[in-house]
XYZ file of C-alpha atoms in Angstrom:
461
model
C -34.500 30.928 4.393
C -32.608 30.566 7.635
C -28.777 30.540 7.651
C -28.800 26.973 9.008
C -30.864 25.645 6.132
C -28.851 27.679 3.623
C -25.620 26.331 4.955
C -27.035 22.794 4.916
C -28.146 23.105 1.293
C -24.733 24.510 0.307
C -23.120 21.516 1.934
C -25.391 19.161 0.007
C -24.542 20.965 -3.247
C -20.792 20.578 -2.640
C -21.269 16.901 -1.825
C -23.239 16.281 -5.027
C -20.538 18.082 -7.068
C -17.818 16.001 -5.464
C -19.710 12.756 -6.071
C -20.372 13.715 -9.684
C -16.687 14.495 -10.279
C -15.714 11.219 -8.571
C -18.099 9.348 -10.857
C -16.514 11.014 -13.896
C -13.032 10.091 -12.670
C -14.084 6.471 -12.082
C -15.630 6.438 -15.562
C -12.313 7.627 -17.021
C -10.535 4.863 -15.062
C -12.947 2.251 -16.349
C -12.512 3.460 -19.966
C -8.682 3.416 -19.826
C -8.539 0.009 -18.206
C -11.145 -1.492 -20.470
C -9.507 -0.190 -23.661
C -6.065 -1.257 -22.405
C -7.381 -4.765 -21.878
C -8.919 -4.959 -25.344
C -6.053 -3.321 -27.243
C -2.979 -4.675 -25.400
C -1.385 -7.914 -26.481
C 1.112 -9.381 -24.048
C 3.728 -11.508 -25.808
C 3.899 -14.227 -23.109
C 1.395 -13.804 -20.249
C 3.064 -16.366 -18.013
C 6.699 -15.499 -17.424
C 9.013 -15.911 -14.432
C 7.051 -15.325 -11.217
C 3.713 -15.307 -13.044
C 4.245 -18.866 -14.225
C 5.199 -19.985 -10.707
C 2.163 -18.246 -9.153
C -0.222 -19.747 -11.708
C 1.252 -23.276 -11.264
C 0.709 -23.003 -7.524
C -2.800 -21.682 -8.118
C -3.512 -24.752 -10.317
C -2.335 -26.991 -7.473
C -4.458 -25.075 -4.919
C -7.481 -25.437 -7.241
C -7.057 -29.113 -8.109
C -5.861 -30.525 -4.814
C -7.840 -28.184 -2.594
C -6.481 -25.081 -0.923
C -6.949 -26.463 2.590
C -5.054 -29.626 1.808
C -2.142 -27.801 0.195
C -1.978 -25.274 3.056
C -1.878 -27.982 5.718
C 0.132 -30.738 4.097
C 3.066 -31.206 1.643
C 2.363 -30.739 -2.057
C 1.664 -34.033 -3.811
C 4.341 -35.497 -6.072
C 4.079 -34.597 -9.715
C 2.795 -31.055 -9.154
C 4.243 -28.236 -11.256
C 4.075 -25.859 -8.301
C 7.321 -24.569 -6.845
C 7.374 -25.937 -3.332
C 9.640 -23.077 -2.181
C 6.965 -20.564 -3.144
C 4.433 -22.159 -0.782
C 6.596 -20.876 2.067
C 6.873 -17.414 0.592
C 3.823 -15.688 -0.893
C 0.499 -17.530 -0.876
C -1.941 -14.626 -1.067
C -1.824 -14.075 -4.819
C -1.857 -17.784 -5.764
C -4.981 -18.164 -3.597
C -6.541 -15.367 -5.581
C -5.572 -16.952 -8.896
C -6.892 -20.340 -7.782
C -10.421 -18.853 -8.244
C -9.768 -18.759 -11.988
C -7.065 -21.390 -12.591
C -7.822 -24.389 -14.794
C -5.749 -27.546 -15.397
C -4.447 -25.975 -18.568
C -3.451 -22.330 -18.597
C -5.892 -21.265 -21.277
C -6.596 -17.779 -22.497
C -10.085 -17.791 -20.935
C -8.776 -18.416 -17.401
C -6.039 -15.848 -17.741
C -8.494 -13.280 -19.111
C -10.913 -13.976 -16.259
C -8.140 -13.267 -13.691
C -7.101 -10.108 -15.572
C -10.721 -8.802 -15.744
C -11.054 -9.350 -11.978
C -7.844 -7.351 -11.507
C -9.202 -4.572 -13.694
C -12.270 -4.402 -11.472
C -9.942 -4.189 -8.457
C -8.007 -1.447 -10.177
C -11.201 0.621 -10.495
C -12.011 -0.135 -6.835
C -8.573 1.310 -5.962
C -9.699 4.660 -7.352
C -12.639 4.703 -4.938
C -10.533 3.508 -2.010
C -7.817 6.108 -2.535
C -10.525 8.773 -2.619
C -11.948 7.468 0.639
C -8.481 7.443 2.233
C -7.547 10.950 1.139
C -10.985 12.420 2.012
C -10.500 11.162 5.592
C -7.177 12.996 5.755
C -7.763 16.130 3.653
C -10.462 18.157 1.951
C -12.511 16.674 -0.934
C -10.646 18.526 -3.660
C -7.391 16.903 -2.656
C -9.108 13.504 -2.605
C -10.408 14.068 -6.137
C -6.883 14.996 -7.291
C -5.399 11.768 -5.956
C -8.270 9.734 -7.418
C -7.674 11.352 -10.846
C -3.950 10.622 -10.793
C -4.693 7.006 -9.793
C -7.241 6.698 -12.637
C -4.985 7.980 -15.441
C -1.535 6.692 -14.384
C -0.340 4.330 -17.162
C 1.599 2.239 -14.651
C -1.566 1.580 -12.589
C -3.541 0.875 -15.782
C -1.090 -1.588 -17.215
C -0.078 -3.389 -14.008
C -3.473 -5.156 -13.959
C -2.857 -6.718 -17.392
C -0.364 -9.247 -15.978
C -0.655 -12.117 -13.533
C 1.369 -10.334 -10.860
C 0.291 -9.503 -7.325
C 0.602 -5.708 -7.661
C -3.116 -4.888 -8.016
C -4.134 -7.244 -5.158
C -1.365 -5.786 -2.983
C -2.563 -2.236 -3.756
C -6.141 -3.077 -2.750
C -5.124 -4.812 0.485
C -2.822 -1.914 1.390
C -5.526 0.706 0.737
C -8.055 -1.185 2.821
C -5.557 -1.336 5.694
C -4.841 2.419 5.487
C -8.483 3.451 5.073
C -9.179 1.618 8.345
C -6.069 2.971 10.055
C -7.131 6.520 9.206
C -10.160 6.159 11.530
C -8.369 4.706 14.569
C -8.311 7.971 16.509
C -12.124 8.140 16.415
C -14.510 6.136 18.556
C -14.051 2.368 18.652
C -10.304 2.865 18.166
C -9.475 -0.514 19.688
C -11.813 -2.372 17.304
C -10.520 -0.384 14.320
C -6.894 -1.110 15.216
C -7.771 -4.802 15.397
C -9.399 -4.728 11.917
C -6.594 -2.607 10.402
C -3.954 -5.008 11.685
C -5.925 -7.984 10.350
C -5.947 -6.275 6.936
C -2.191 -5.737 7.300
C -1.996 -9.496 7.792
C -3.676 -9.934 4.420
C -1.079 -7.578 2.943
C 1.681 -9.837 4.365
C -0.009 -12.903 2.815
C 0.146 -11.163 -0.597
C 3.703 -9.881 -0.174
C 5.792 -11.220 2.749
C 7.975 -8.133 2.478
C 5.400 -6.423 4.690
C 5.279 -9.086 7.448
C 7.529 -6.881 9.626
C 5.607 -3.650 8.999
C 3.458 -4.412 12.043
C 6.418 -3.673 14.390
C 6.969 0.041 13.515
C 3.232 0.549 13.120
C 2.709 -0.588 16.739
C 5.042 2.192 17.760
C 2.979 4.704 15.754
C -0.184 3.428 17.448
C 1.391 3.708 20.903
C 2.718 7.246 20.334
C -0.595 8.416 18.778
C -2.896 7.066 21.474
C -3.811 8.583 24.817
C -5.016 7.207 28.146
C -6.198 3.599 28.226
C -6.003 3.331 24.444
C -2.225 3.804 24.613
C -1.948 0.239 25.882
C -5.025 -1.548 24.495
C -4.848 -0.248 20.898
C -1.450 -1.831 20.182
C -2.536 -5.040 21.951
C -5.632 -5.196 19.737
C -3.444 -4.659 16.698
C -1.154 -7.562 17.671
C -4.157 -9.848 18.108
C -5.639 -8.819 14.731
C -2.372 -9.385 12.876
C -1.702 -12.675 14.631
C -5.189 -13.954 13.838
C -4.631 -13.549 10.088
C -0.896 -14.062 9.574
C -0.337 -16.457 12.511
C -1.596 -19.518 10.600
C 0.833 -18.833 7.780
C 3.729 -18.688 10.283
C 2.487 -21.818 12.029
C 2.454 -23.691 8.726
C 6.020 -22.656 8.009
C 7.046 -23.698 11.474
C 5.492 -27.131 10.919
C 6.916 -27.614 7.398
C 10.347 -25.977 7.455
C 10.856 -25.547 11.219
C 10.888 -21.734 11.044
C 7.924 -19.295 11.058
C 9.567 -17.043 8.496
C 10.865 -18.318 5.156
C 14.276 -16.648 4.806
C 15.238 -18.114 1.417
C 13.353 -15.452 -0.629
C 14.765 -12.717 1.614
C 18.301 -14.013 1.174
C 17.912 -14.347 -2.601
C 16.609 -10.754 -2.854
C 19.495 -9.384 -0.751
C 22.077 -11.225 -2.897
C 20.529 -10.096 -6.165
C 20.506 -6.517 -4.902
C 24.215 -6.389 -4.102
C 26.413 -3.912 -6.036
C 27.361 -5.272 -9.464
C 30.967 -5.879 -8.423
C 29.912 -8.143 -5.573
C 26.779 -9.647 -7.123
C 28.454 -12.689 -8.619
C 30.378 -13.526 -5.407
C 27.214 -12.932 -3.285
C 25.274 -15.392 -5.432
C 27.449 -18.231 -4.215
C 25.382 -20.763 -2.188
C 25.535 -20.425 1.602
C 24.542 -22.749 4.395
C 20.787 -22.675 4.972
C 21.130 -22.519 8.773
C 23.115 -19.257 8.564
C 21.985 -17.951 5.163
C 20.259 -14.848 6.501
C 23.241 -13.979 8.671
C 25.627 -14.631 5.790
C 23.635 -12.408 3.416
C 23.598 -9.543 5.914
C 27.357 -10.127 6.390
C 27.888 -9.795 2.686
C 26.149 -6.419 2.741
C 28.324 -5.325 5.648
C 31.430 -6.529 3.783
C 30.409 -4.468 0.766
C 30.283 -1.383 2.966
C 33.710 -2.053 4.437
C 35.258 -2.621 0.993
C 33.861 0.526 -0.563
C 31.891 2.828 1.822
C 31.333 5.553 -0.763
C 30.239 3.167 -3.484
C 27.983 1.347 -0.960
C 26.192 4.542 0.074
C 25.743 5.643 -3.548
C 24.413 2.259 -4.605
C 21.939 1.714 -1.790
C 20.858 5.284 -1.059
C 21.020 6.975 -4.469
C 21.001 4.583 -7.395
C 18.636 1.898 -6.120
C 15.950 4.274 -4.716
C 16.134 6.146 -8.040
C 15.492 2.918 -9.978
C 12.776 1.802 -7.554
C 10.764 5.017 -7.807
C 11.409 5.646 -11.524
C 8.943 4.877 -14.230
C 11.118 2.091 -15.543
C 14.406 1.232 -17.155
C 15.708 1.410 -19.806
C 14.265 4.596 -21.207
C 14.018 3.197 -24.721
C 11.438 0.578 -23.782
C 7.777 1.157 -22.834
C 8.230 1.952 -19.188
C 4.876 1.005 -17.736
C 4.845 -2.688 -18.697
C 6.101 -5.637 -16.664
C 6.558 -7.988 -19.646
C 6.930 -7.138 -23.378
C 3.837 -6.389 -25.441
C 3.122 -6.881 -29.111
C 0.472 -4.139 -29.248
C -0.623 -1.352 -26.935
C -2.877 1.737 -27.233
C -0.062 3.802 -25.690
C 1.706 3.870 -29.104
C -1.103 5.297 -31.268
C -4.275 6.201 -29.322
C -4.256 9.992 -28.705
C -6.038 9.714 -25.369
C -3.515 7.158 -24.051
C -0.584 9.108 -25.462
C -1.795 12.256 -23.749
C -2.268 10.564 -20.412
C 1.198 8.971 -20.648
C 2.838 12.316 -21.533
C 0.913 14.044 -18.736
C 2.110 11.540 -16.090
C 5.705 11.611 -17.420
C 5.830 15.385 -17.032
C 4.150 15.277 -13.620
C 5.820 12.272 -12.047
C 9.235 13.830 -11.293
C 7.837 16.748 -9.214
C 5.288 14.437 -7.602
C 8.023 12.014 -6.493
C 10.203 14.759 -5.049
C 7.377 16.483 -3.198
C 6.133 13.098 -2.046
C 9.462 12.461 -0.339
C 9.153 15.841 1.350
C 5.613 15.054 2.468
C 6.623 11.624 3.844
C 9.221 13.328 6.077
C 7.167 16.370 6.942
C 4.269 14.520 8.620
C 6.665 13.324 11.379
C 7.771 16.853 12.372
C 6.091 18.472 15.413
C 5.391 21.670 13.458
C 3.308 19.760 10.898
C 1.728 17.618 13.625
C 0.299 20.719 15.318
C -1.595 21.551 12.158
C -3.258 18.173 11.946
C -5.997 16.473 13.916
C -5.257 13.190 15.738
C -7.026 11.290 12.993
C -5.005 13.063 10.259
C -1.708 12.455 12.145
C -2.127 8.722 12.513
C -3.464 8.374 8.958
C -0.798 10.363 7.227
C 1.994 8.848 9.333
C 0.722 5.346 8.525
C 0.866 6.205 4.806
C 4.349 7.656 5.257
C 5.475 4.621 7.209
C 4.422 2.244 4.412
C 6.444 4.267 1.840
C 9.515 4.499 4.044
C 9.376 0.860 5.065
C 8.820 -0.446 1.504
C 11.657 1.735 0.198
C 14.166 0.469 2.771
C 13.068 -3.156 2.319
C 13.249 -3.061 -1.483
C 16.487 -1.060 -1.563
C 18.163 -3.687 0.688
C 17.018 -6.361 -1.772
C 15.966 -6.240 -5.375
C 14.805 -2.777 -6.482
C 12.641 -2.676 -9.607
C 10.012 -0.117 -10.680
C 7.154 -2.643 -10.612
C 7.652 -3.115 -6.849
C 6.826 0.540 -6.264
C 3.866 0.687 -8.674
C 1.262 -0.538 -6.104
C 2.389 2.256 -3.775
C 1.944 5.082 -6.314
C -1.450 6.188 -4.912
C 0.240 6.569 -1.499
C 2.965 8.673 -3.157
C 0.278 10.883 -4.641
C -1.210 11.395 -1.153
C 2.201 12.327 0.288
C 2.827 14.744 -2.623
C -0.304 16.705 -1.772
C 0.383 16.744 1.959
C 2.817 19.732 1.940
C 0.344 21.715 -0.174
C -2.451 20.829 2.178
C -0.447 21.820 5.231
C 0.284 25.229 3.685
C -3.358 25.950 2.870
C -5.001 24.230 5.874
C -6.252 26.554 8.649
C -4.318 26.406 11.864
C -6.010 24.410 14.554
C -7.240 26.280 17.576
C -4.968 26.067 20.666
C -6.044 23.646 23.347
C -7.821 25.359 26.259
C -5.879 25.847 29.459
C -6.360 23.472 32.364
C -8.140 26.138 34.394
C -10.658 26.668 31.600
C -11.180 22.895 31.347
C -11.867 22.595 35.084
C -14.201 25.554 34.964
C -16.113 24.041 32.023
C -16.414 20.706 33.888
C -17.726 22.583 36.914
C -20.363 24.331 34.842
C -21.406 20.997 33.316
C -21.735 19.485 36.840
C -23.954 22.369 37.949
C -26.193 21.970 34.867
C -26.526 18.235 35.504
C -27.412 18.899 39.182
C -30.025 21.459 38.112
C -31.620 18.998 35.724
C -31.659 16.296 38.379
C -33.627 18.360 40.921
C -36.911 18.520 38.967
C -36.653 14.753 38.319
C -36.241 14.127 42.081
C -39.258 16.390 42.831
């Protein structure tokens, strides 16, 4: 057997092993999510934001999504009109299952769809990581995504976390291929997917701005200009209609009321009551930012501790308080995480692992921007890992400025797992070969020209 064939067969064997292990991991994810759905009893499925989202979904379903998106909501609707200028992506998803009465069957149908999306997230995070690292690292991230109690339980509620996670992973999977051929088309598609992310959670409507800088700095030649332009067009195509609707309805493309409310709720406890006082709508965003600045002037040390220590700690924790089940959004009357040995083991495993993962993930998110690490990565790896890091950094800053709660970070956990493995990958990855000198390049081009000329002579004869 020739070495070429032997090597090829070895490669096929490795691929089959990886695919088999991935199938096992997905099967574990399906089992945990299916059993959690059957054995978990949520006390009140529709609470707070879930009730508002479902009411809007009912309106979208009964009155027609196009009519609601292009005209004022009809009188007598239970939908919160303010929410139609905030997040519409998740209510549109729920409208596929919403019925005039919020019955158990319609809620279960939406939850089952989310469970399927949760399993899809395992495959997508494997695809993302395998484009950035070796297969064994991708399997590790897929396994952590499959067994994480937070990612299992988040799908049991009518909250946008699972849909946001899927949209974000699709965006990053596409962004990880931008440095390859068809970079302009891929940047267009990735930005369009980022527009879908912004539909689901308007927090990310400004993420396009720093990502354009990443695209510009990571591109070369003609792509340095056209890749960011294609990204702008892709994002505008998807998110532009949402902004145009806001401009038509409330005379501003960006609904600032949810942003202001989040900033005020996230103020230090001493200033929270004063910050909650109503402010003029025309200057509400400026007033809210001014309140944050005033908090810094009054107590600089307390401000820095609150916004850069305490709130990030809460955001990336597994939940507060410690005495309550930490992976649930709303209270539950029954859960397999209290008696099932498999679920108890997975929860204990993630609790022991999560602290080191979070700390190393922070290191990885910073490390990928350093020139020393960049030299050990290919262009595709650089833009992919930096895009993942950018999402984590952006989301942390945005949520820390506003309301920081553990459930806001849950959809980003797979990205944290990727960043946690990045330092380990950089240590074990082989160093890339140095780029050839200009003289060598010119000599190689000369040899190629001679070969082409030699091939052309027989054709001319």
